[in-house]
Amino acid sequence: MKRVIAGVATALAATLAVSACGSSDPLAEEEPSGGSGDTITVGSANFPESQLLGEIYAQALEAKGVTVQRQHDLGSREKYMDGLKDGSIDLIPEYTGVLLQFFNKTAPEVEAEEVYAALPKALPANLIVLEKAEAEDKDAVVVTKETAEKWNLKSIEDLVPHCGETVFGGPPEIQERADGIPGIKETYNCTFKSFSALEPGAITTKALLDGTVQAADIFTTDAAIEANDLVVLEDPKNNFAAQNVVPLINKDKASDTVKDALNAVSAKLDTETLLELNARLNAPDKPEYADVAKEWLGEIGL
């Protein structure tokens, strides 16, 4: 997939009239006095949805006269967080639950509002989150329809008697993450036969379908779930906390113009929309992230 080349928007000084909730961001402790003159470097992680969201953020900012540079496909959270801490990256799409647990591995919050409210205290001093979207994309334990029928699986709890015969697949970092392999083991007393490190997306789906793994960590908004009739196992003990999409940004770059533009995106982004956008990315003609982002922003008037 081609990376989107950094662009410079025309200088448009108008302030966005629509905000996500009609009020200022309650999580920002103080606002920078600057306008949109600074360049904002927008990053994204190493999976398609993050890269699409990063491009949506970038184009929404450019439409309001903000100069944007792009650094897409930066890898996992463990890799790109250093850039956010040292200021080489200013903005990245994030997910509330896993972001909270990254900085506080023992965070007890699992419900959406509780997780969001706990984030400001957990984040480094130079970072803030803006308004969260209704859109949620959670990690999930996913199996094929055949495996679900064979073992009568509806939830992770149902999988427990078969964990010892299950090869589990997912990104390498979930071997250490609080809600990954350690969390599943602690929450459900599930110890898998073995773990197979896989890149998120098509590689993980293929491994599941060809039987290389019997269960896998797949995002709930991945279009491959519906396309391949995969089964998302319920999580009755809430191993996976709420994971709403949220902009994570360098506090010094969060001017009113920037916050209004990004909050307006969040206000329009629900889970159904996120599923639809992922489906567009997976269309047979394989459109570019920039084209899908531009099309959707035009549809919603941003």
Short mmCIF file of N, CA and C in Angstrom, two decimals, residues 91-196:
data_model
loop_
_atom_site.label_atom_id
_atom_site.label_comp_id
_atom_site.label_asym_id
_atom_site.label_seq_id
_atom_site.Cartn_x
_atom_site.Cartn_y
_atom_site.Cartn_z
N LEU A 91 0.51 13.78 16.79
CA LEU A 91 -0.88 13.34 16.84
C LEU A 91 -1.00 11.93 16.28
N ILE A 92 -1.81 11.09 16.93
CA ILE A 92 -2.04 9.74 16.42
C ILE A 92 -3.42 9.27 16.88
N PRO A 93 -4.13 8.51 16.05
CA PRO A 93 -5.40 7.94 16.51
C PRO A 93 -5.12 6.83 17.52
N GLU A 94 -5.86 6.84 18.62
CA GLU A 94 -5.66 5.85 19.67
C GLU A 94 -6.99 5.23 20.09
N TYR A 95 -6.90 4.29 21.03
CA TYR A 95 -8.07 3.57 21.54
C TYR A 95 -8.00 3.61 23.06
N THR A 96 -9.07 4.08 23.68
CA THR A 96 -9.02 4.47 25.08
C THR A 96 -8.54 3.38 26.03
N GLY A 97 -9.14 2.19 25.95
CA GLY A 97 -8.82 1.14 26.92
C GLY A 97 -7.38 0.68 26.87
N VAL A 98 -6.89 0.38 25.67
CA VAL A 98 -5.51 -0.09 25.55
C VAL A 98 -4.51 1.02 25.82
N LEU A 99 -4.90 2.26 25.53
CA LEU A 99 -4.03 3.39 25.84
C LEU A 99 -3.88 3.54 27.35
N LEU A 100 -4.98 3.45 28.07
CA LEU A 100 -4.93 3.54 29.53
C LEU A 100 -4.07 2.43 30.11
N GLN A 101 -4.25 1.21 29.62
CA GLN A 101 -3.49 0.08 30.16
C GLN A 101 -2.02 0.12 29.77
N PHE A 102 -1.70 0.82 28.69
CA PHE A 102 -0.29 0.97 28.32
C PHE A 102 0.46 1.74 29.40
N PHE A 103 -0.19 2.77 29.94
CA PHE A 103 0.47 3.59 30.96
C PHE A 103 0.16 3.13 32.39
N ASN A 104 -0.91 2.37 32.55
CA ASN A 104 -1.27 1.87 33.87
C ASN A 104 -1.76 0.43 33.71
N LYS A 105 -0.85 -0.50 33.81
CA LYS A 105 -1.17 -1.90 33.56
C LYS A 105 -2.19 -2.47 34.53
N THR A 106 -2.36 -1.84 35.68
CA THR A 106 -3.32 -2.35 36.67
C THR A 106 -4.61 -1.52 36.70
N ALA A 107 -4.83 -0.69 35.67
CA ALA A 107 -6.05 0.14 35.65
C ALA A 107 -7.30 -0.75 35.74
N PRO A 108 -8.19 -0.49 36.68
CA PRO A 108 -9.37 -1.34 36.84
C PRO A 108 -10.55 -0.95 35.95
N GLU A 109 -10.48 0.22 35.35
CA GLU A 109 -11.62 0.73 34.57
C GLU A 109 -11.85 -0.09 33.30
N VAL A 110 -13.11 -0.42 33.02
CA VAL A 110 -13.44 -1.16 31.80
C VAL A 110 -14.56 -0.50 31.00
N GLU A 111 -15.44 0.27 31.66
CA GLU A 111 -16.55 0.93 30.96
C GLU A 111 -16.06 2.19 30.26
N ALA A 112 -16.74 2.54 29.17
CA ALA A 112 -16.27 3.61 28.28
C ALA A 112 -16.00 4.93 29.00
N GLU A 113 -16.96 5.43 29.76
CA GLU A 113 -16.79 6.74 30.40
C GLU A 113 -15.75 6.68 31.51
N GLU A 114 -15.70 5.57 32.23
CA GLU A 114 -14.71 5.42 33.30
C GLU A 114 -13.29 5.40 32.73
N VAL A 115 -13.12 4.68 31.64
CA VAL A 115 -11.80 4.60 31.00
C VAL A 115 -11.37 5.98 30.52
N TYR A 116 -12.28 6.67 29.85
CA TYR A 116 -11.98 8.00 29.31
C TYR A 116 -11.62 8.98 30.42
N ALA A 117 -12.36 8.92 31.52
CA ALA A 117 -12.10 9.83 32.64
C ALA A 117 -10.77 9.55 33.33
N ALA A 118 -10.32 8.30 33.26
CA ALA A 118 -9.06 7.93 33.92
C ALA A 118 -7.83 8.29 33.09
N LEU A 119 -7.99 8.54 31.83
CA LEU A 119 -6.84 8.76 30.94
C LEU A 119 -5.97 9.96 31.31
N PRO A 120 -6.53 11.13 31.62
CA PRO A 120 -5.66 12.29 31.87
C PRO A 120 -4.61 12.06 32.94
N LYS A 121 -4.95 11.34 33.99
CA LYS A 121 -3.99 11.09 35.07
C LYS A 121 -2.91 10.10 34.65
N ALA A 122 -3.21 9.26 33.68
CA ALA A 122 -2.27 8.22 33.27
C ALA A 122 -1.28 8.71 32.22
N LEU A 123 -1.66 9.71 31.44
CA LEU A 123 -0.84 10.14 30.31
C LEU A 123 0.38 10.95 30.75
N PRO A 124 1.47 10.90 29.95
CA PRO A 124 2.60 11.80 30.20
C PRO A 124 2.15 13.26 30.14
N ALA A 125 2.88 14.13 30.80
CA ALA A 125 2.46 15.52 30.96
C ALA A 125 2.30 16.25 29.63
N ASN A 126 3.03 15.82 28.59
CA ASN A 126 2.96 16.56 27.32
C ASN A 126 1.86 16.07 26.39
N LEU A 127 1.07 15.08 26.82
CA LEU A 127 0.05 14.52 25.95
C LEU A 127 -1.34 14.67 26.55
N ILE A 128 -2.33 14.91 25.68
CA ILE A 128 -3.73 14.93 26.10
C ILE A 128 -4.55 14.15 25.07
N VAL A 129 -5.73 13.73 25.49
CA VAL A 129 -6.69 13.17 24.54
C VAL A 129 -7.79 14.19 24.32
N LEU A 130 -8.32 14.24 23.11
CA LEU A 130 -9.45 15.11 22.82
C LEU A 130 -10.74 14.28 22.99
N GLU A 131 -11.83 14.74 22.46
CA GLU A 131 -13.10 14.04 22.67
C GLU A 131 -13.07 12.68 21.99
N LYS A 132 -13.55 11.68 22.69
CA LYS A 132 -13.60 10.33 22.13
C LYS A 132 -14.78 10.20 21.17
N ALA A 133 -14.62 9.31 20.22
CA ALA A 133 -15.70 8.98 19.30
C ALA A 133 -16.59 7.90 19.90
N GLU A 134 -17.80 7.81 19.41
CA GLU A 134 -18.66 6.69 19.78
C GLU A 134 -18.09 5.40 19.21
N ALA A 135 -17.36 5.51 18.11
CA ALA A 135 -16.78 4.34 17.45
C ALA A 135 -15.87 3.58 18.39
N GLU A 136 -16.05 2.26 18.41
CA GLU A 136 -15.24 1.41 19.26
C GLU A 136 -14.70 0.24 18.44
N ASP A 137 -13.43 -0.01 18.60
CA ASP A 137 -12.78 -1.14 17.95
C ASP A 137 -11.97 -1.87 19.01
N LYS A 138 -12.48 -3.03 19.42
CA LYS A 138 -11.85 -3.76 20.51
C LYS A 138 -11.06 -4.95 19.99
N ASP A 139 -9.99 -5.28 20.72
CA ASP A 139 -9.37 -6.58 20.51
C ASP A 139 -10.40 -7.63 20.90
N ALA A 140 -10.35 -8.78 20.22
CA ALA A 140 -11.28 -9.85 20.55
C ALA A 140 -10.63 -11.19 20.23
N VAL A 141 -11.08 -12.21 20.94
CA VAL A 141 -10.67 -13.58 20.62
C VAL A 141 -11.65 -14.08 19.56
N VAL A 142 -11.10 -14.45 18.41
CA VAL A 142 -11.92 -14.81 17.25
C VAL A 142 -11.57 -16.22 16.78
N VAL A 143 -12.59 -16.97 16.40
CA VAL A 143 -12.42 -18.33 15.89
C VAL A 143 -13.21 -18.47 14.59
N THR A 144 -12.95 -19.54 13.87
CA THR A 144 -13.75 -19.82 12.68
C THR A 144 -15.11 -20.35 13.09
N LYS A 145 -16.04 -20.30 12.18
CA LYS A 145 -17.38 -20.84 12.44
C LYS A 145 -17.30 -22.33 12.72
N GLU A 146 -16.41 -23.03 12.02
CA GLU A 146 -16.26 -24.48 12.21
C GLU A 146 -15.76 -24.80 13.62
N THR A 147 -14.78 -24.02 14.11
CA THR A 147 -14.26 -24.24 15.45
C THR A 147 -15.33 -23.92 16.50
N ALA A 148 -16.08 -22.85 16.27
CA ALA A 148 -17.14 -22.49 17.21
C ALA A 148 -18.19 -23.59 17.31
N GLU A 149 -18.54 -24.18 16.18
CA GLU A 149 -19.53 -25.25 16.18
C GLU A 149 -18.97 -26.53 16.79
N LYS A 150 -17.71 -26.83 16.48
CA LYS A 150 -17.07 -28.05 16.98
C LYS A 150 -16.98 -28.05 18.50
N TRP A 151 -16.62 -26.91 19.08
CA TRP A 151 -16.43 -26.83 20.54
C TRP A 151 -17.59 -26.13 21.24
N ASN A 152 -18.62 -25.77 20.49
CA ASN A 152 -19.78 -25.09 21.06
C ASN A 152 -19.37 -23.80 21.77
N LEU A 153 -18.71 -22.93 21.02
CA LEU A 153 -18.14 -21.71 21.60
C LEU A 153 -19.03 -20.49 21.35
N LYS A 154 -19.32 -19.78 22.41
CA LYS A 154 -19.96 -18.48 22.30
C LYS A 154 -19.16 -17.40 23.02
N SER A 155 -18.38 -17.81 24.00
CA SER A 155 -17.61 -16.86 24.79
C SER A 155 -16.20 -17.39 25.05
N ILE A 156 -15.33 -16.53 25.53
CA ILE A 156 -13.98 -16.95 25.90
C ILE A 156 -14.06 -18.01 27.00
N GLU A 157 -15.04 -17.87 27.87
CA GLU A 157 -15.23 -18.84 28.94
C GLU A 157 -15.46 -20.25 28.38
N ASP A 158 -16.19 -20.33 27.27
CA ASP A 158 -16.44 -21.63 26.64
C ASP A 158 -15.17 -22.24 26.06
N LEU A 159 -14.20 -21.38 25.74
CA LEU A 159 -12.95 -21.85 25.14
C LEU A 159 -12.01 -22.47 26.18
N VAL A 160 -12.19 -22.10 27.44
CA VAL A 160 -11.25 -22.50 28.50
C VAL A 160 -10.93 -24.00 28.50
N PRO A 161 -11.92 -24.91 28.39
CA PRO A 161 -11.59 -26.34 28.39
C PRO A 161 -10.71 -26.77 27.22
N HIS A 162 -10.62 -25.92 26.19
CA HIS A 162 -9.87 -26.28 24.98
C HIS A 162 -8.61 -25.43 24.81
N CYS A 163 -8.29 -24.58 25.79
CA CYS A 163 -7.12 -23.71 25.66
C CYS A 163 -5.84 -24.53 25.46
N GLY A 164 -5.75 -25.67 26.13
CA GLY A 164 -4.55 -26.50 26.03
C GLY A 164 -4.33 -27.12 24.67
N GLU A 165 -5.34 -27.09 23.82
CA GLU A 165 -5.18 -27.61 22.46
C GLU A 165 -5.31 -26.50 21.41
N THR A 166 -5.20 -25.26 21.86
CA THR A 166 -5.38 -24.11 20.99
C THR A 166 -4.07 -23.36 20.77
N VAL A 167 -3.69 -23.21 19.51
CA VAL A 167 -2.60 -22.30 19.15
C VAL A 167 -3.24 -20.93 18.92
N PHE A 168 -2.76 -19.94 19.66
CA PHE A 168 -3.36 -18.61 19.59
C PHE A 168 -2.46 -17.69 18.78
N GLY A 169 -3.05 -16.95 17.85
CA GLY A 169 -2.28 -16.05 17.00
C GLY A 169 -2.60 -14.59 17.26
N GLY A 170 -1.60 -13.74 17.06
CA GLY A 170 -1.81 -12.31 17.23
C GLY A 170 -0.50 -11.56 17.11
N PRO A 171 -0.55 -10.23 17.20
CA PRO A 171 0.68 -9.43 17.10
C PRO A 171 1.63 -9.75 18.25
N PRO A 172 2.93 -9.68 18.04
CA PRO A 172 3.90 -10.07 19.07
C PRO A 172 3.71 -9.38 20.41
N GLU A 173 3.29 -8.11 20.37
CA GLU A 173 3.22 -7.34 21.61
C GLU A 173 2.14 -7.82 22.57
N ILE A 174 1.14 -8.60 22.10
CA ILE A 174 0.10 -9.03 23.03
C ILE A 174 0.60 -10.10 24.00
N GLN A 175 1.81 -10.59 23.77
CA GLN A 175 2.40 -11.50 24.75
C GLN A 175 2.72 -10.79 26.05
N GLU A 176 2.83 -9.46 26.02
CA GLU A 176 3.18 -8.68 27.20
C GLU A 176 2.06 -7.74 27.65
N ARG A 177 1.15 -7.40 26.77
CA ARG A 177 0.12 -6.42 27.12
C ARG A 177 -0.83 -6.95 28.19
N ALA A 178 -1.33 -6.02 29.01
CA ALA A 178 -2.15 -6.41 30.15
C ALA A 178 -3.41 -7.17 29.75
N ASP A 179 -3.98 -6.83 28.61
CA ASP A 179 -5.20 -7.51 28.18
C ASP A 179 -4.92 -8.58 27.12
N GLY A 180 -3.65 -8.87 26.88
CA GLY A 180 -3.27 -9.88 25.91
C GLY A 180 -3.19 -11.26 26.54
N ILE A 181 -2.13 -11.99 26.23
CA ILE A 181 -1.95 -13.34 26.77
C ILE A 181 -1.98 -13.34 28.30
N PRO A 182 -1.27 -12.40 28.98
CA PRO A 182 -1.33 -12.40 30.45
C PRO A 182 -2.74 -12.16 30.99
N GLY A 183 -3.48 -11.25 30.36
CA GLY A 183 -4.83 -10.95 30.81
C GLY A 183 -5.78 -12.10 30.62
N ILE A 184 -5.71 -12.76 29.47
CA ILE A 184 -6.59 -13.90 29.21
C ILE A 184 -6.30 -15.02 30.19
N LYS A 185 -5.03 -15.21 30.49
CA LYS A 185 -4.65 -16.26 31.45
C LYS A 185 -5.17 -15.94 32.84
N GLU A 186 -4.99 -14.69 33.27
CA GLU A 186 -5.41 -14.30 34.62
C GLU A 186 -6.93 -14.23 34.74
N THR A 187 -7.58 -13.67 33.74
CA THR A 187 -9.03 -13.45 33.82
C THR A 187 -9.82 -14.74 33.66
N TYR A 188 -9.36 -15.60 32.73
CA TYR A 188 -10.14 -16.80 32.41
C TYR A 188 -9.44 -18.11 32.78
N ASN A 189 -8.24 -18.02 33.34
CA ASN A 189 -7.47 -19.23 33.65
C ASN A 189 -7.27 -20.06 32.38
N CYS A 190 -6.92 -19.37 31.32
CA CYS A 190 -6.73 -20.00 30.00
C CYS A 190 -5.26 -19.94 29.62
N THR A 191 -4.62 -21.08 29.54
CA THR A 191 -3.23 -21.17 29.09
C THR A 191 -3.21 -21.88 27.74
N PHE A 192 -2.86 -21.14 26.71
CA PHE A 192 -2.89 -21.71 25.36
C PHE A 192 -1.75 -22.70 25.15
N LYS A 193 -1.96 -23.61 24.23
CA LYS A 193 -0.95 -24.61 23.87
C LYS A 193 0.33 -23.92 23.43
N SER A 194 0.18 -22.90 22.58
CA SER A 194 1.34 -22.12 22.12
C SER A 194 0.83 -20.83 21.51
N PHE A 195 1.77 -19.94 21.20
CA PHE A 195 1.44 -18.65 20.61
C PHE A 195 2.17 -18.49 19.29
N SER A 196 1.46 -17.96 18.29
CA SER A 196 2.05 -17.69 16.98
C SER A 196 2.01 -16.19 16.72
#
